[in-house]
């Protein structure tokens, strides 16, 4: 049974920082593509960043590039999302997810993530 548990959300003012964590249980973490997604009320889910654990290769969406960094800690089976210079438009529920394969590129980048965490809320005030 694969389980993902997110933590680290909260409320901050614009310009502040938060670090989200996603602990992975019951999975061959070392071979996964891990992703962070977010969904604001009334909006579609948006892919934020991915990391391919074996290589450490990362990808960040244009909306967060230069502000958010995804990383992994193999010893802790945990993926992080460091979020700096937060903006009110970053307010959303943030989810981590995993796919038992390499990370993809292009139009299929955000597809087929089969396991999801429960989400952690991030609220940025102006």
PDB file of C-alpha atoms in Angstrom:
ATOM      1  CA  UNK A   1       0.000   0.000   0.000  1.00  0.00           C
ATOM      2  CA  UNK A   2       1.535   3.273  -1.153  1.00  0.00           C
ATOM      3  CA  UNK A   3       0.948   6.255   1.079  1.00  0.00           C
ATOM      4  CA  UNK A   4       2.049   9.857   0.600  1.00  0.00           C
ATOM      5  CA  UNK A   5       1.848  12.273   3.496  1.00  0.00           C
ATOM      6  CA  UNK A   6       2.309  16.011   2.928  1.00  0.00           C
ATOM      7  CA  UNK A   7       3.108  18.605   5.554  1.00  0.00           C
ATOM      8  CA  UNK A   8       4.448  22.123   5.837  1.00  0.00           C
ATOM      9  CA  UNK A   9       1.591  24.221   4.519  1.00  0.00           C
ATOM     10  CA  UNK A  10       0.416  27.369   6.245  1.00  0.00           C
ATOM     11  CA  UNK A  11      -0.343  31.058   5.909  1.00  0.00           C
ATOM     12  CA  UNK A  12       2.307  33.584   4.965  1.00  0.00           C
ATOM     13  CA  UNK A  13       2.494  37.095   3.635  1.00  0.00           C
ATOM     14  CA  UNK A  14       3.551  37.818   0.076  1.00  0.00           C
ATOM     15  CA  UNK A  15       7.296  37.545  -0.296  1.00  0.00           C
ATOM     16  CA  UNK A  16       7.550  34.886   2.389  1.00  0.00           C
ATOM     17  CA  UNK A  17       8.711  31.277   2.172  1.00  0.00           C
ATOM     18  CA  UNK A  18       7.415  27.823   3.023  1.00  0.00           C
ATOM     19  CA  UNK A  19       8.841  24.328   2.608  1.00  0.00           C
ATOM     20  CA  UNK A  20       6.454  21.508   1.893  1.00  0.00           C
ATOM     21  CA  UNK A  21       7.394  17.895   2.633  1.00  0.00           C
ATOM     22  CA  UNK A  22       6.032  14.684   1.169  1.00  0.00           C
ATOM     23  CA  UNK A  23       6.947  11.427   2.881  1.00  0.00           C
ATOM     24  CA  UNK A  24       6.519   8.244   0.824  1.00  0.00           C
ATOM     25  CA  UNK A  25       5.605   4.938   2.448  1.00  0.00           C
ATOM     26  CA  UNK A  26       5.203   1.468   0.992  1.00  0.00           C
ATOM     27  CA  UNK A  27       6.809   2.201  -2.341  1.00  0.00           C
ATOM     28  CA  UNK A  28      10.047   1.694  -4.191  1.00  0.00           C
ATOM     29  CA  UNK A  29      10.765   5.378  -3.709  1.00  0.00           C
ATOM     30  CA  UNK A  30      14.139   5.190  -5.408  1.00  0.00           C
ATOM     31  CA  UNK A  31      12.636   4.543  -8.837  1.00  0.00           C
ATOM     32  CA  UNK A  32       9.779   7.009  -8.830  1.00  0.00           C
ATOM     33  CA  UNK A  33       8.923  10.192 -10.587  1.00  0.00           C
ATOM     34  CA  UNK A  34       7.592  12.504  -7.885  1.00  0.00           C
ATOM     35  CA  UNK A  35       5.442  15.510  -8.595  1.00  0.00           C
ATOM     36  CA  UNK A  36       3.911  18.471  -6.821  1.00  0.00           C
ATOM     37  CA  UNK A  37       0.551  19.799  -7.986  1.00  0.00           C
ATOM     38  CA  UNK A  38      -1.765  22.520  -6.748  1.00  0.00           C
ATOM     39  CA  UNK A  39      -5.417  23.398  -7.057  1.00  0.00           C
ATOM     40  CA  UNK A  40      -7.043  26.677  -6.157  1.00  0.00           C
ATOM     41  CA  UNK A  41     -10.811  26.965  -5.579  1.00  0.00           C
ATOM     42  CA  UNK A  42     -12.668  27.083  -8.868  1.00  0.00           C
ATOM     43  CA  UNK A  43      -9.556  26.324 -10.898  1.00  0.00           C
ATOM     44  CA  UNK A  44      -8.162  23.238 -12.541  1.00  0.00           C
ATOM     45  CA  UNK A  45      -5.345  21.292 -10.992  1.00  0.00           C
ATOM     46  CA  UNK A  46      -1.954  22.619 -12.073  1.00  0.00           C
ATOM     47  CA  UNK A  47       1.361  20.810 -12.229  1.00  0.00           C
ATOM     48  CA  UNK A  48       4.066  22.643 -10.299  1.00  0.00           C
ATOM     49  CA  UNK A  49       7.273  20.592 -10.342  1.00  0.00           C
ATOM     50  CA  UNK A  50       8.647  17.094 -10.841  1.00  0.00           C
ATOM     51  CA  UNK A  51      11.762  15.222  -9.805  1.00  0.00           C
ATOM     52  CA  UNK A  52      13.040  11.908 -11.107  1.00  0.00           C
ATOM     53  CA  UNK A  53      14.599  10.294  -8.066  1.00  0.00           C
ATOM     54  CA  UNK A  54      17.300   8.109  -9.734  1.00  0.00           C
ATOM     55  CA  UNK A  55      18.885  11.020 -11.590  1.00  0.00           C
ATOM     56  CA  UNK A  56      17.750  13.980  -9.532  1.00  0.00           C
ATOM     57  CA  UNK A  57      16.517  15.633 -12.696  1.00  0.00           C
ATOM     58  CA  UNK A  58      13.937  18.309 -11.999  1.00  0.00           C
ATOM     59  CA  UNK A  59      11.362  20.388 -13.809  1.00  0.00           C
ATOM     60  CA  UNK A  60       9.463  23.470 -12.655  1.00  0.00           C
ATOM     61  CA  UNK A  61       6.477  25.069 -14.336  1.00  0.00           C
ATOM     62  CA  UNK A  62       6.996  28.547 -15.749  1.00  0.00           C
ATOM     63  CA  UNK A  63       4.666  30.030 -13.130  1.00  0.00           C
ATOM     64  CA  UNK A  64       7.033  29.017 -10.315  1.00  0.00           C
ATOM     65  CA  UNK A  65      10.409  28.789 -12.041  1.00  0.00           C
ATOM     66  CA  UNK A  66      13.060  30.698 -10.140  1.00  0.00           C
ATOM     67  CA  UNK A  67      10.939  30.744  -6.954  1.00  0.00           C
ATOM     68  CA  UNK A  68      10.144  27.091  -6.197  1.00  0.00           C
ATOM     69  CA  UNK A  69      12.664  24.245  -5.943  1.00  0.00           C
ATOM     70  CA  UNK A  70      11.886  20.540  -5.746  1.00  0.00           C
ATOM     71  CA  UNK A  71      14.350  18.177  -4.098  1.00  0.00           C
ATOM     72  CA  UNK A  72      14.511  14.703  -2.633  1.00  0.00           C
ATOM     73  CA  UNK A  73      16.101  13.025   0.387  1.00  0.00           C
ATOM     74  CA  UNK A  74      16.644   9.350  -0.363  1.00  0.00           C
ATOM     75  CA  UNK A  75      17.484   8.493   3.221  1.00  0.00           C
ATOM     76  CA  UNK A  76      14.135   9.830   4.399  1.00  0.00           C
ATOM     77  CA  UNK A  77      12.037   8.802   1.365  1.00  0.00           C
ATOM     78  CA  UNK A  78      10.879  12.395   1.333  1.00  0.00           C
ATOM     79  CA  UNK A  79      10.432  14.998  -1.390  1.00  0.00           C
ATOM     80  CA  UNK A  80      10.425  18.710  -0.645  1.00  0.00           C
ATOM     81  CA  UNK A  81       9.088  21.805  -2.339  1.00  0.00           C
ATOM     82  CA  UNK A  82      10.902  24.934  -1.234  1.00  0.00           C
ATOM     83  CA  UNK A  83       8.753  27.938  -2.068  1.00  0.00           C
ATOM     84  CA  UNK A  84      10.301  31.393  -1.946  1.00  0.00           C
ATOM     85  CA  UNK A  85       8.968  34.831  -2.825  1.00  0.00           C
ATOM     86  CA  UNK A  86       5.416  33.564  -2.491  1.00  0.00           C
ATOM     87  CA  UNK A  87       2.634  35.474  -4.219  1.00  0.00           C
ATOM     88  CA  UNK A  88      -1.117  35.599  -3.494  1.00  0.00           C
ATOM     89  CA  UNK A  89      -1.703  33.665  -6.710  1.00  0.00           C
ATOM     90  CA  UNK A  90       0.242  30.745  -5.199  1.00  0.00           C
ATOM     91  CA  UNK A  91      -2.630  30.217  -2.755  1.00  0.00           C
ATOM     92  CA  UNK A  92      -3.929  26.674  -3.283  1.00  0.00           C
ATOM     93  CA  UNK A  93      -4.103  23.167  -1.903  1.00  0.00           C
ATOM     94  CA  UNK A  94      -0.808  21.498  -2.712  1.00  0.00           C
ATOM     95  CA  UNK A  95      -0.588  17.772  -3.407  1.00  0.00           C
ATOM     96  CA  UNK A  96       2.309  15.439  -3.978  1.00  0.00           C
ATOM     97  CA  UNK A  97       1.964  12.439  -6.242  1.00  0.00           C
ATOM     98  CA  UNK A  98       4.051   9.599  -7.577  1.00  0.00           C
ATOM     99  CA  UNK A  99       4.346   7.548 -10.726  1.00  0.00           C
ATOM    100  CA  UNK A 100       6.334   4.317 -10.877  1.00  0.00           C
ATOM    101  CA  UNK A 101       8.272   5.307 -13.944  1.00  0.00           C
ATOM    102  CA  UNK A 102      10.512   8.015 -15.267  1.00  0.00           C
ATOM    103  CA  UNK A 103       9.285  11.540 -15.476  1.00  0.00           C
ATOM    104  CA  UNK A 104       7.911  12.518 -18.877  1.00  0.00           C
ATOM    105  CA  UNK A 105       8.230  15.650 -20.869  1.00  0.00           C
ATOM    106  CA  UNK A 106       5.945  17.776 -22.961  1.00  0.00           C
ATOM    107  CA  UNK A 107       2.215  17.322 -23.054  1.00  0.00           C
ATOM    108  CA  UNK A 108       2.231  14.101 -21.008  1.00  0.00           C
ATOM    109  CA  UNK A 109       4.395  15.450 -18.220  1.00  0.00           C
ATOM    110  CA  UNK A 110       1.580  15.698 -15.699  1.00  0.00           C
ATOM    111  CA  UNK A 111      -0.291  12.528 -16.629  1.00  0.00           C
ATOM    112  CA  UNK A 112      -0.651   9.128 -14.952  1.00  0.00           C
ATOM    113  CA  UNK A 113       0.367   9.958 -11.413  1.00  0.00           C
ATOM    114  CA  UNK A 114      -1.428   7.102  -9.692  1.00  0.00           C
ATOM    115  CA  UNK A 115      -0.869   7.811  -6.003  1.00  0.00           C
ATOM    116  CA  UNK A 116      -1.667  11.049  -4.243  1.00  0.00           C
ATOM    117  CA  UNK A 117      -1.341  12.585  -0.817  1.00  0.00           C
ATOM    118  CA  UNK A 118      -4.162  14.262   1.056  1.00  0.00           C
ATOM    119  CA  UNK A 119      -2.921  17.768   0.351  1.00  0.00           C
ATOM    120  CA  UNK A 120      -1.655  20.669   2.420  1.00  0.00           C
ATOM    121  CA  UNK A 121      -3.075  24.197   2.237  1.00  0.00           C
ATOM    122  CA  UNK A 122      -0.913  27.176   1.335  1.00  0.00           C
ATOM    123  CA  UNK A 123      -2.393  30.648   1.779  1.00  0.00           C
ATOM    124  CA  UNK A 124      -0.492  33.775   0.752  1.00  0.00           C
ATOM    125  CA  UNK A 125      -1.857  37.152   1.763  1.00  0.00           C
ATOM    126  CA  UNK A 126      -0.994  40.444   0.111  1.00  0.00           C
TER     127      UNK A 126
END
